[in-house]
mmCIF file of C-alpha atoms in Angstrom:
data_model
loop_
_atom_site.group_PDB
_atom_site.id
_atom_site.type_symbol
_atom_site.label_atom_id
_atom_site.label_comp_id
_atom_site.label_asym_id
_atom_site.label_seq_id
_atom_site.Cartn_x
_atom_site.Cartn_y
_atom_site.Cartn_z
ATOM 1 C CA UNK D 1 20.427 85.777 49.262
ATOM 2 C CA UNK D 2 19.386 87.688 46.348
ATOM 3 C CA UNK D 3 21.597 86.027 42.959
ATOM 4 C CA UNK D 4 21.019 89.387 40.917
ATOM 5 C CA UNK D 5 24.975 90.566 40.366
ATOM 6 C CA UNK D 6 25.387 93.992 41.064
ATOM 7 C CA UNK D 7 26.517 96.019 38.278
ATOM 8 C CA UNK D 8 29.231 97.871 39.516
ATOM 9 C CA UNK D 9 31.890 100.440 38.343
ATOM 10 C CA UNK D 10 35.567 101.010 38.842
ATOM 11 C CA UNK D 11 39.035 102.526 38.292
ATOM 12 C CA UNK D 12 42.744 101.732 40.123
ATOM 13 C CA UNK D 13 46.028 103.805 40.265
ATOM 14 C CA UNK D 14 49.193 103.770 41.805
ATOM 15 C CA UNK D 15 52.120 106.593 41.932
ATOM 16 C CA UNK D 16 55.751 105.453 43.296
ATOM 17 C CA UNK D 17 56.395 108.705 45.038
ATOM 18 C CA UNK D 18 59.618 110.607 45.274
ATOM 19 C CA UNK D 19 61.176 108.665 48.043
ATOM 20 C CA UNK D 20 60.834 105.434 47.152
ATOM 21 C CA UNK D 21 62.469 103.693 43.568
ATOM 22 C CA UNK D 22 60.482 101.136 43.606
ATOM 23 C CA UNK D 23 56.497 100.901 44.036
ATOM 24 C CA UNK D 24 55.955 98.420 46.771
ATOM 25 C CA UNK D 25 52.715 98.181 46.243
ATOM 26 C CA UNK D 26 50.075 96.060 43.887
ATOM 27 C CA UNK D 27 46.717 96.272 43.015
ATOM 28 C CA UNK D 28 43.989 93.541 41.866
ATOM 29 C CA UNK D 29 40.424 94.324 39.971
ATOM 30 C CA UNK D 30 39.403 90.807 39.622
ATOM 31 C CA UNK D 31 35.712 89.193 38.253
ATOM 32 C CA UNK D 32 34.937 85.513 37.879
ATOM 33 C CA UNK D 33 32.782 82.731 38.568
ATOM 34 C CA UNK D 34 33.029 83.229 41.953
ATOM 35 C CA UNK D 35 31.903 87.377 42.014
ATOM 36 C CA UNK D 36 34.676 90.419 42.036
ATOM 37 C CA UNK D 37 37.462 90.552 43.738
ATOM 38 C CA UNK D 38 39.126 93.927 44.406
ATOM 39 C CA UNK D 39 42.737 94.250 46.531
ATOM 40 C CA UNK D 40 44.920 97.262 47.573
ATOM 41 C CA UNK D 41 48.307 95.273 48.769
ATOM 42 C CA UNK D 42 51.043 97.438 50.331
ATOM 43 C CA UNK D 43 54.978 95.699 50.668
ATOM 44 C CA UNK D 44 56.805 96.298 53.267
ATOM 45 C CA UNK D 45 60.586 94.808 53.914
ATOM 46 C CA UNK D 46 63.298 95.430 56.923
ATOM 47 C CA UNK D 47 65.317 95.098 53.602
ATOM 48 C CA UNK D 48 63.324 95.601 50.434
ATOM 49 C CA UNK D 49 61.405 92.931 49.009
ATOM 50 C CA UNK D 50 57.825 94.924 49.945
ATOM 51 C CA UNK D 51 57.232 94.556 46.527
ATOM 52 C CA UNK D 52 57.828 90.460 46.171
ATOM 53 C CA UNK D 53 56.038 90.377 49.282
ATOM 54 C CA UNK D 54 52.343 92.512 47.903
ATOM 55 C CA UNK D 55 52.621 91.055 44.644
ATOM 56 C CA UNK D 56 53.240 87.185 45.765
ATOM 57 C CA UNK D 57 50.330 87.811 48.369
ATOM 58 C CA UNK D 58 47.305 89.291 45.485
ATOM 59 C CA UNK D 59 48.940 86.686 43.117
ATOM 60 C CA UNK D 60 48.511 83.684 45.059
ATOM 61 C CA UNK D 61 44.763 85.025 46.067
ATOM 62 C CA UNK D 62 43.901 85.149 42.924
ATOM 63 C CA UNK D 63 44.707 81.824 41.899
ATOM 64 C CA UNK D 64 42.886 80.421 44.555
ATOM 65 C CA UNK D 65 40.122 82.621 43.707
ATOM 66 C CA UNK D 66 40.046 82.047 40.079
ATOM 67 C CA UNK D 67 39.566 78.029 40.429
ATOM 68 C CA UNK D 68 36.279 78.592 42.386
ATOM 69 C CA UNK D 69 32.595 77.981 41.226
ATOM 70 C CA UNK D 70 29.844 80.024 41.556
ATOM 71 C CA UNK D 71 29.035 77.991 44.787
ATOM 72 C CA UNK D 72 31.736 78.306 47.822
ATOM 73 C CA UNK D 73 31.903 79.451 50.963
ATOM 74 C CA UNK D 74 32.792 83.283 51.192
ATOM 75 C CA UNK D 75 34.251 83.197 54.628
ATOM 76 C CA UNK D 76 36.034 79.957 54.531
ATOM 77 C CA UNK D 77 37.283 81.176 51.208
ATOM 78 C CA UNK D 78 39.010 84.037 51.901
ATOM 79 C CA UNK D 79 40.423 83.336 55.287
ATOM 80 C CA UNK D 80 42.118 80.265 53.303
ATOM 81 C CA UNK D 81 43.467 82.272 49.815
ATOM 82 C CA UNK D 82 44.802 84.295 52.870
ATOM 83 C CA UNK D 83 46.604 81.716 55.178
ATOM 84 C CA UNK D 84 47.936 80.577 51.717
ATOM 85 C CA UNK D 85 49.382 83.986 50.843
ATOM 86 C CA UNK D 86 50.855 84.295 54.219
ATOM 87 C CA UNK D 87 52.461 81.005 53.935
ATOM 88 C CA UNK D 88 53.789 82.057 50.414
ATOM 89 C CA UNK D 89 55.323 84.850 51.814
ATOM 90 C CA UNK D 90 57.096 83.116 55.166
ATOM 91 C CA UNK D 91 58.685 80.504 52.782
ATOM 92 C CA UNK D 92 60.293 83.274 50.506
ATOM 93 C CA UNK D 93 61.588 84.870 53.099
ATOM 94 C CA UNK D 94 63.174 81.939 54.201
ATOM 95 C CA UNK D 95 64.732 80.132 51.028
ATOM 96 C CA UNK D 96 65.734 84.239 50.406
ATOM 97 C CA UNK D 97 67.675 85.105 53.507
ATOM 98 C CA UNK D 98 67.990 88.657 52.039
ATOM 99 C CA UNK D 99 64.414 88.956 52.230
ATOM 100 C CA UNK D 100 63.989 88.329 55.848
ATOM 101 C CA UNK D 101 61.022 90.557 57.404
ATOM 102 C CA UNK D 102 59.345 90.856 53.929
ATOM 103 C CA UNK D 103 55.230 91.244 54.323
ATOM 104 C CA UNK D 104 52.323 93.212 53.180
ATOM 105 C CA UNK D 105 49.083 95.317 54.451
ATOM 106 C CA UNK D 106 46.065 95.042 52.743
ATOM 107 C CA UNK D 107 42.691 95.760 51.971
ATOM 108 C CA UNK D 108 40.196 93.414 50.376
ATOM 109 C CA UNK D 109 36.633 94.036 49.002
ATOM 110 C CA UNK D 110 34.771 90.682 47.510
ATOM 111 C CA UNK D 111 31.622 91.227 45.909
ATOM 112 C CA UNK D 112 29.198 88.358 45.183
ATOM 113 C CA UNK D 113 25.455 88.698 44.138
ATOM 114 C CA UNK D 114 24.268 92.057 45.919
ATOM 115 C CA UNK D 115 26.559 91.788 49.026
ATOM 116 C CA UNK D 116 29.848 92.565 50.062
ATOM 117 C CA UNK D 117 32.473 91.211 52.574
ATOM 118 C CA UNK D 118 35.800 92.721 53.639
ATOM 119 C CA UNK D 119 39.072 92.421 54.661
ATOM 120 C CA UNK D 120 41.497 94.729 56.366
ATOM 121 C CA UNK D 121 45.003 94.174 57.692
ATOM 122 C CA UNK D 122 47.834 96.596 58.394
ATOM 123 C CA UNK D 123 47.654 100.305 57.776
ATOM 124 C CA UNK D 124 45.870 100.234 54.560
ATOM 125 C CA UNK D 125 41.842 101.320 54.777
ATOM 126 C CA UNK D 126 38.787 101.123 53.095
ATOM 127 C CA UNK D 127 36.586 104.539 52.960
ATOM 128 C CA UNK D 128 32.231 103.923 52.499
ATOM 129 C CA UNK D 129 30.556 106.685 51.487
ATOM 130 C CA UNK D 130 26.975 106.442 51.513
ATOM 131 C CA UNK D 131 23.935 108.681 52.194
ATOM 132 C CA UNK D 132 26.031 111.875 52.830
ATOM 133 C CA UNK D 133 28.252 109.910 55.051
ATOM 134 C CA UNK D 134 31.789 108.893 54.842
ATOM 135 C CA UNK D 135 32.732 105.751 57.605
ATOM 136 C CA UNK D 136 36.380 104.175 57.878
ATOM 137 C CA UNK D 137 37.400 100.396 57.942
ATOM 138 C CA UNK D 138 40.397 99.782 59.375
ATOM 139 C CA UNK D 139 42.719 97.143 61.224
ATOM 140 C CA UNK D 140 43.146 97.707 64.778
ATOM 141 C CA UNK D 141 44.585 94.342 65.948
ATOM 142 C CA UNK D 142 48.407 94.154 66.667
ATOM 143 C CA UNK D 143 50.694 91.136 66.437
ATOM 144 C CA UNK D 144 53.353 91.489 69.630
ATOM 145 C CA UNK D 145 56.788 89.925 69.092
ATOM 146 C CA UNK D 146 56.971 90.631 65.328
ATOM 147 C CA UNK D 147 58.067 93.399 63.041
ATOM 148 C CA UNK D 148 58.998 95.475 66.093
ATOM 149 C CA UNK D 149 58.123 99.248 65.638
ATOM 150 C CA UNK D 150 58.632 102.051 67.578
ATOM 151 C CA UNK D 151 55.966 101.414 70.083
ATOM 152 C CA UNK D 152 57.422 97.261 70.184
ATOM 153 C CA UNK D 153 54.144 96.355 68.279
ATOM 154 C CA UNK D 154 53.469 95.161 65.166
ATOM 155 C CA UNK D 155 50.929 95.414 62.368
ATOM 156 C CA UNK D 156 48.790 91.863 61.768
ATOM 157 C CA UNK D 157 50.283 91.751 58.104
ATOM 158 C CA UNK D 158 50.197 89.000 55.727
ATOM 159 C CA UNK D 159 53.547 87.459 56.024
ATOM 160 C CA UNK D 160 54.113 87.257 59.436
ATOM 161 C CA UNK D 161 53.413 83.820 61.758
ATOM 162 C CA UNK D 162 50.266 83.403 63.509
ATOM 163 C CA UNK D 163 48.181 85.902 61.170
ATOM 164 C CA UNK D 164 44.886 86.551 62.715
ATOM 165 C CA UNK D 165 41.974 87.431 60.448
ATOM 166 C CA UNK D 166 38.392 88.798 60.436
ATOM 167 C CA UNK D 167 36.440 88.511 57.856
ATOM 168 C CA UNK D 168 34.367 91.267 57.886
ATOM 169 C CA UNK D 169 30.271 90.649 55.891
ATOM 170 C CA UNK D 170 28.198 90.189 54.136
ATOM 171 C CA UNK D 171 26.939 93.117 54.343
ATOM 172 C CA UNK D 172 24.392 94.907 51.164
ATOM 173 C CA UNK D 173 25.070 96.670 48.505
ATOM 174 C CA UNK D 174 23.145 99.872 47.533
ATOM 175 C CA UNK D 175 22.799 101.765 44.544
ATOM 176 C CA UNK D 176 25.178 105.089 44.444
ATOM 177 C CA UNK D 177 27.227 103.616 47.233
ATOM 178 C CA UNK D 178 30.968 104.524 46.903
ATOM 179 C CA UNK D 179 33.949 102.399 48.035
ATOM 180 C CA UNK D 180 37.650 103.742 48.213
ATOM 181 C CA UNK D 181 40.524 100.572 48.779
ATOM 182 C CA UNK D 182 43.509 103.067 49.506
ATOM 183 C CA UNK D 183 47.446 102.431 50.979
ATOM 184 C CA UNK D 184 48.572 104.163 53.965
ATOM 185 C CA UNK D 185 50.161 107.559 52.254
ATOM 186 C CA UNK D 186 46.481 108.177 50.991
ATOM 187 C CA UNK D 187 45.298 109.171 54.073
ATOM 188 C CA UNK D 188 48.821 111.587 54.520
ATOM 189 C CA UNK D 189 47.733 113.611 51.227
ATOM 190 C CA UNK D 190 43.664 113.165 50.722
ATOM 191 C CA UNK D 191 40.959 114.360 53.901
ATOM 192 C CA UNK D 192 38.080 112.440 53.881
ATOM 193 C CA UNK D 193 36.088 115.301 53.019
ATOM 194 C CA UNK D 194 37.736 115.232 49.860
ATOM 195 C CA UNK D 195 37.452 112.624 49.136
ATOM 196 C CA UNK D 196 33.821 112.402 50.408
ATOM 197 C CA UNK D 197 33.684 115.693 47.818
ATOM 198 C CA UNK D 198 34.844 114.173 44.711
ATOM 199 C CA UNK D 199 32.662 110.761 45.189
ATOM 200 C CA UNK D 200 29.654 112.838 45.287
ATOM 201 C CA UNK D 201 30.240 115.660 43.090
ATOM 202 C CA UNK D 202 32.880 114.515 40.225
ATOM 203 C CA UNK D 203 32.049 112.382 37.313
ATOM 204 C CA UNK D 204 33.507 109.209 38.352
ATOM 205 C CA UNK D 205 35.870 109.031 35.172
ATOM 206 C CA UNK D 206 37.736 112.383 36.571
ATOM 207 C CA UNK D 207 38.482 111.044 40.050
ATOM 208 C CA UNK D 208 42.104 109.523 39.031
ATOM 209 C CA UNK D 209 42.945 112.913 37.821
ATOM 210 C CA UNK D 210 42.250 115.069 40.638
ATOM 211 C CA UNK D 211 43.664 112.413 43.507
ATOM 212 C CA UNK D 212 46.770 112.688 41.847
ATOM 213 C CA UNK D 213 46.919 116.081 41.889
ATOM 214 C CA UNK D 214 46.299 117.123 44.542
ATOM 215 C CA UNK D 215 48.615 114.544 46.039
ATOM 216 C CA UNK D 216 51.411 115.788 43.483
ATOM 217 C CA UNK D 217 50.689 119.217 45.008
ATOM 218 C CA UNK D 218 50.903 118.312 48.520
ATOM 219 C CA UNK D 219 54.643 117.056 47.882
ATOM 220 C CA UNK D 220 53.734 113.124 46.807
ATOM 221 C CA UNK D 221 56.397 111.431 48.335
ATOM 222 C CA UNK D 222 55.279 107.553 49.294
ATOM 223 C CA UNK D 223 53.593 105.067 47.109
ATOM 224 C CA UNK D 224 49.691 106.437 46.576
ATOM 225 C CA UNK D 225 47.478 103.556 45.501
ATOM 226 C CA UNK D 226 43.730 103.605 45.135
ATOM 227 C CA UNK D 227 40.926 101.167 44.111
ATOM 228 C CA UNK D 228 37.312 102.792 43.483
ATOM 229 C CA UNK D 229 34.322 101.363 43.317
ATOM 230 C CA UNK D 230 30.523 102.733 42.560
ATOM 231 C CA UNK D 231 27.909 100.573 42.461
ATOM 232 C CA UNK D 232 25.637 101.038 40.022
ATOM 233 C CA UNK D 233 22.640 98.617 40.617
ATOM 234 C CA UNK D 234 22.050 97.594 44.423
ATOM 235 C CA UNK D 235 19.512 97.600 46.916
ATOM 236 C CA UNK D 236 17.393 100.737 47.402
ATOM 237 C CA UNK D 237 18.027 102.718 50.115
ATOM 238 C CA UNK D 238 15.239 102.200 52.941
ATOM 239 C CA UNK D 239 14.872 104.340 56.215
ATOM 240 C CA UNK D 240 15.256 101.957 59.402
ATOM 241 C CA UNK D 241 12.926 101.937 62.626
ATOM 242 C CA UNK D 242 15.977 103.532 64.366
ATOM 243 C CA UNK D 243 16.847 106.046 61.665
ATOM 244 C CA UNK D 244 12.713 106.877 61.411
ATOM 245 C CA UNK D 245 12.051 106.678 65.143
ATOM 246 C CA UNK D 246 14.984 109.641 64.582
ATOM 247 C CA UNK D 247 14.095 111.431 62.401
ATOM 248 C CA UNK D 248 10.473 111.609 64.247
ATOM 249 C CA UNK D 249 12.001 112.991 67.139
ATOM 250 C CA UNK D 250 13.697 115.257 65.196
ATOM 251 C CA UNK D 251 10.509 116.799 64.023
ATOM 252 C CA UNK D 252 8.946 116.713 67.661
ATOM 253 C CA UNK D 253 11.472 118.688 69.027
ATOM 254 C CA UNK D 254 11.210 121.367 66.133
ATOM 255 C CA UNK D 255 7.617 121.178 66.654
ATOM 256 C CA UNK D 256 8.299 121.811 70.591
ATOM 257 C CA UNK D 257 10.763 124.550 69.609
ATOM 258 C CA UNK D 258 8.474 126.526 67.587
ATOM 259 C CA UNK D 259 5.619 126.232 70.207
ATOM 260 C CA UNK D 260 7.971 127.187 72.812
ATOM 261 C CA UNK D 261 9.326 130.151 71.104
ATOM 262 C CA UNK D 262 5.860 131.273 70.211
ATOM 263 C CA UNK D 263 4.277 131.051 73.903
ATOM 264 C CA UNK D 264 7.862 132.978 74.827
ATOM 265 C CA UNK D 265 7.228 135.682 72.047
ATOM 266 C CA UNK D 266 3.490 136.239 73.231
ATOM 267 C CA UNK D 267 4.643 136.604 76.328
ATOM 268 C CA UNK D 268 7.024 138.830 75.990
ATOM 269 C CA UNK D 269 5.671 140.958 73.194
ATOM 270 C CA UNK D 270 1.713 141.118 73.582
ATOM 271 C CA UNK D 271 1.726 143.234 76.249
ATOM 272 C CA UNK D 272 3.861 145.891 74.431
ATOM 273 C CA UNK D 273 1.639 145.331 71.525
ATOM 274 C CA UNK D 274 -1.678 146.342 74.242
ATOM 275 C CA UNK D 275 -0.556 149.044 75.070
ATOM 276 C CA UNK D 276 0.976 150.131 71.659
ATOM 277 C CA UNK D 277 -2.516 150.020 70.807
ATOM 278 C CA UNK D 278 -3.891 151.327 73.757
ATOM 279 C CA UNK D 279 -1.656 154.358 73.286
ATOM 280 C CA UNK D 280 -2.836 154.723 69.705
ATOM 281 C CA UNK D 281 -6.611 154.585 70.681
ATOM 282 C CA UNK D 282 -6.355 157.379 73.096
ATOM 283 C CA UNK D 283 -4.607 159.922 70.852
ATOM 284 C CA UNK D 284 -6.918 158.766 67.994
ATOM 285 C CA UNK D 285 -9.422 160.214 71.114
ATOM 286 C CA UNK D 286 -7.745 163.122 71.938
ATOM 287 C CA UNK D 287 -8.202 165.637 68.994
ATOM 288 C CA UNK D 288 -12.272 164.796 68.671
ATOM 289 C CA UNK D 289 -12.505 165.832 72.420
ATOM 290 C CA UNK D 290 -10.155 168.859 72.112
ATOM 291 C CA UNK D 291 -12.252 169.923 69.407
ATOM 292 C CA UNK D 292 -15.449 169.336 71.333
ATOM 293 C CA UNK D 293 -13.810 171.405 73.891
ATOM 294 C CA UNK D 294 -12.767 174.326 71.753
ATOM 295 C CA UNK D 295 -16.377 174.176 70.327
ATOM 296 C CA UNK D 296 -17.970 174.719 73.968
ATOM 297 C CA UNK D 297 -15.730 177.208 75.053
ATOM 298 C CA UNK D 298 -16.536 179.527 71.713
ATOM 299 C CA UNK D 299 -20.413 178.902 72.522
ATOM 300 C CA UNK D 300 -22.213 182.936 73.248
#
């Protein structure tokens, strides 16, 4: 593993919405010994409490986090700051009986030398745009038997017994890569083309601004939180076999195209050219030998 840190770049926000008074969600942009640690946590309660629940969660990670070395296991690491936030979470809820049902989504970037890991649970999401591409990382698994929603199935959220996690990595960082740690309403207000959009083409300084506007516009009404991330100094970007052995077929078929459509053009429009031509020649003819005519019939 390369130990060259990444030099990276980042901003956070979070709006409360119109529905709800209280923002259930928290966010954590967190460096150390141990690399950066970045964390979109969205609450959710059958009662309230969603916003005990996400900040009790990123808290206790962090403490676990933050007595690390520079030398740990990533995996092992984060799957047990997680278990530990779970467990926070169930005892709350129990010594609170008002809290019962309390939990929280999430979605977890760490970053450590020049590679990445990640973890996603719940509805939240995690948007990578690279090379003109925008790709989605999202939880699919469901926990049956808990947190019973309309379809009877539940979201594998921290706070809820027998939490199953993947820990997604490493994978590399490269340079201009973009990373966007967002809550579920996100997705309600912001395409991914626009988001795509204003990666690419916005200084990165002006991207709070316009998310939030153009939520605002489109009638903001659940908590909107956000974690970006540009990375600054990475790996260069290098074509694969697979993306080469692509894009050489890609020029082999315009190649075949463009013979193709010239053989069918020949074809088609030579012979009209002939006898274009041909036509041309014999009235280019046809006055020389009607004057050669006119010349022998005047002859005494």
């Amino acid at each position: 593993m390369n130990n060259q840190e990444s030099e990276l770049q980042y901003l956070s926000f979070s709006e409360t919405g119109t529905i709800k008074a209280v923002n259930t969600d928290y966010l954590l942009s967190f460096e150390g010994s141990f690399g950066k640690l970045f964390i979109v946590a969205e609450g959710v309660g059958l009662n309230g409490g969603g916003d005990v629940a996400s900040q009790l969660a990123v808290v206790t990670i962090k403490e676990h986090f933050q007595n690390l070395s520079s030398v740990y296991s990533v995996i092992e690491n984060l799957k047990t700051a997680l278990f530990k936030a779970n467990n926070a979470i169930i005892e709350f809820a129990i010594s609170h009986h008002c809290m019962t049902g309390i939990g929280c989504s999430c979605a977890i970037i760490l970053v450590r030398n020049q590679s990445y890991w990640n973890i996603v649970l719940g509805d939240s999401k995690i948007f990578r745009i690279y090379n003109n591409e925008i790709t989605i990382i999202k939880e699919n698994m469901k926990n049956e038997n808990e947190y019973k929603k309309k379809n009877e199935e539940t979201l594998n959220i921290i706070g809820v017994p027998n939490l199953k996690l993947t820990v997604n990595g490493p994978y590399d960082l490269f340079e201009n890569e973009f990373f966007a740690l967002v809550s579920n309403s996100f997705s309600h207000h912001i395409t991914r083309y626009e988001l795509k959009q204003a990666f690419e083409f916005l200084a990165f300084d002006k991207l709070k601004k316009y998310l939030i506007e153009l939520a605002l516009k489109r009638s903001l009404k659940d908590n909107f939180s956000f974690i970006g991330i540009k990375v600054l100094t990475g790996k260069k970007y290098l074509i694969s076999d697979i993306e080469l052995k692509h894009e050489n077929n890609k020029l082999y078929f315009s190649l075949l195209f463009f013979l193709l459509s010239s053989i069918l053009f020949l074809n088609t429009f030579l012979p009209l050219i002939e006898n274009s031509f041909q036509i041309f020649k014999k009235e280019q003819r046809m006055p020389a030998f009607q004057e050669m005519f006119n010349h022998e019939n005047q002859s005494p």
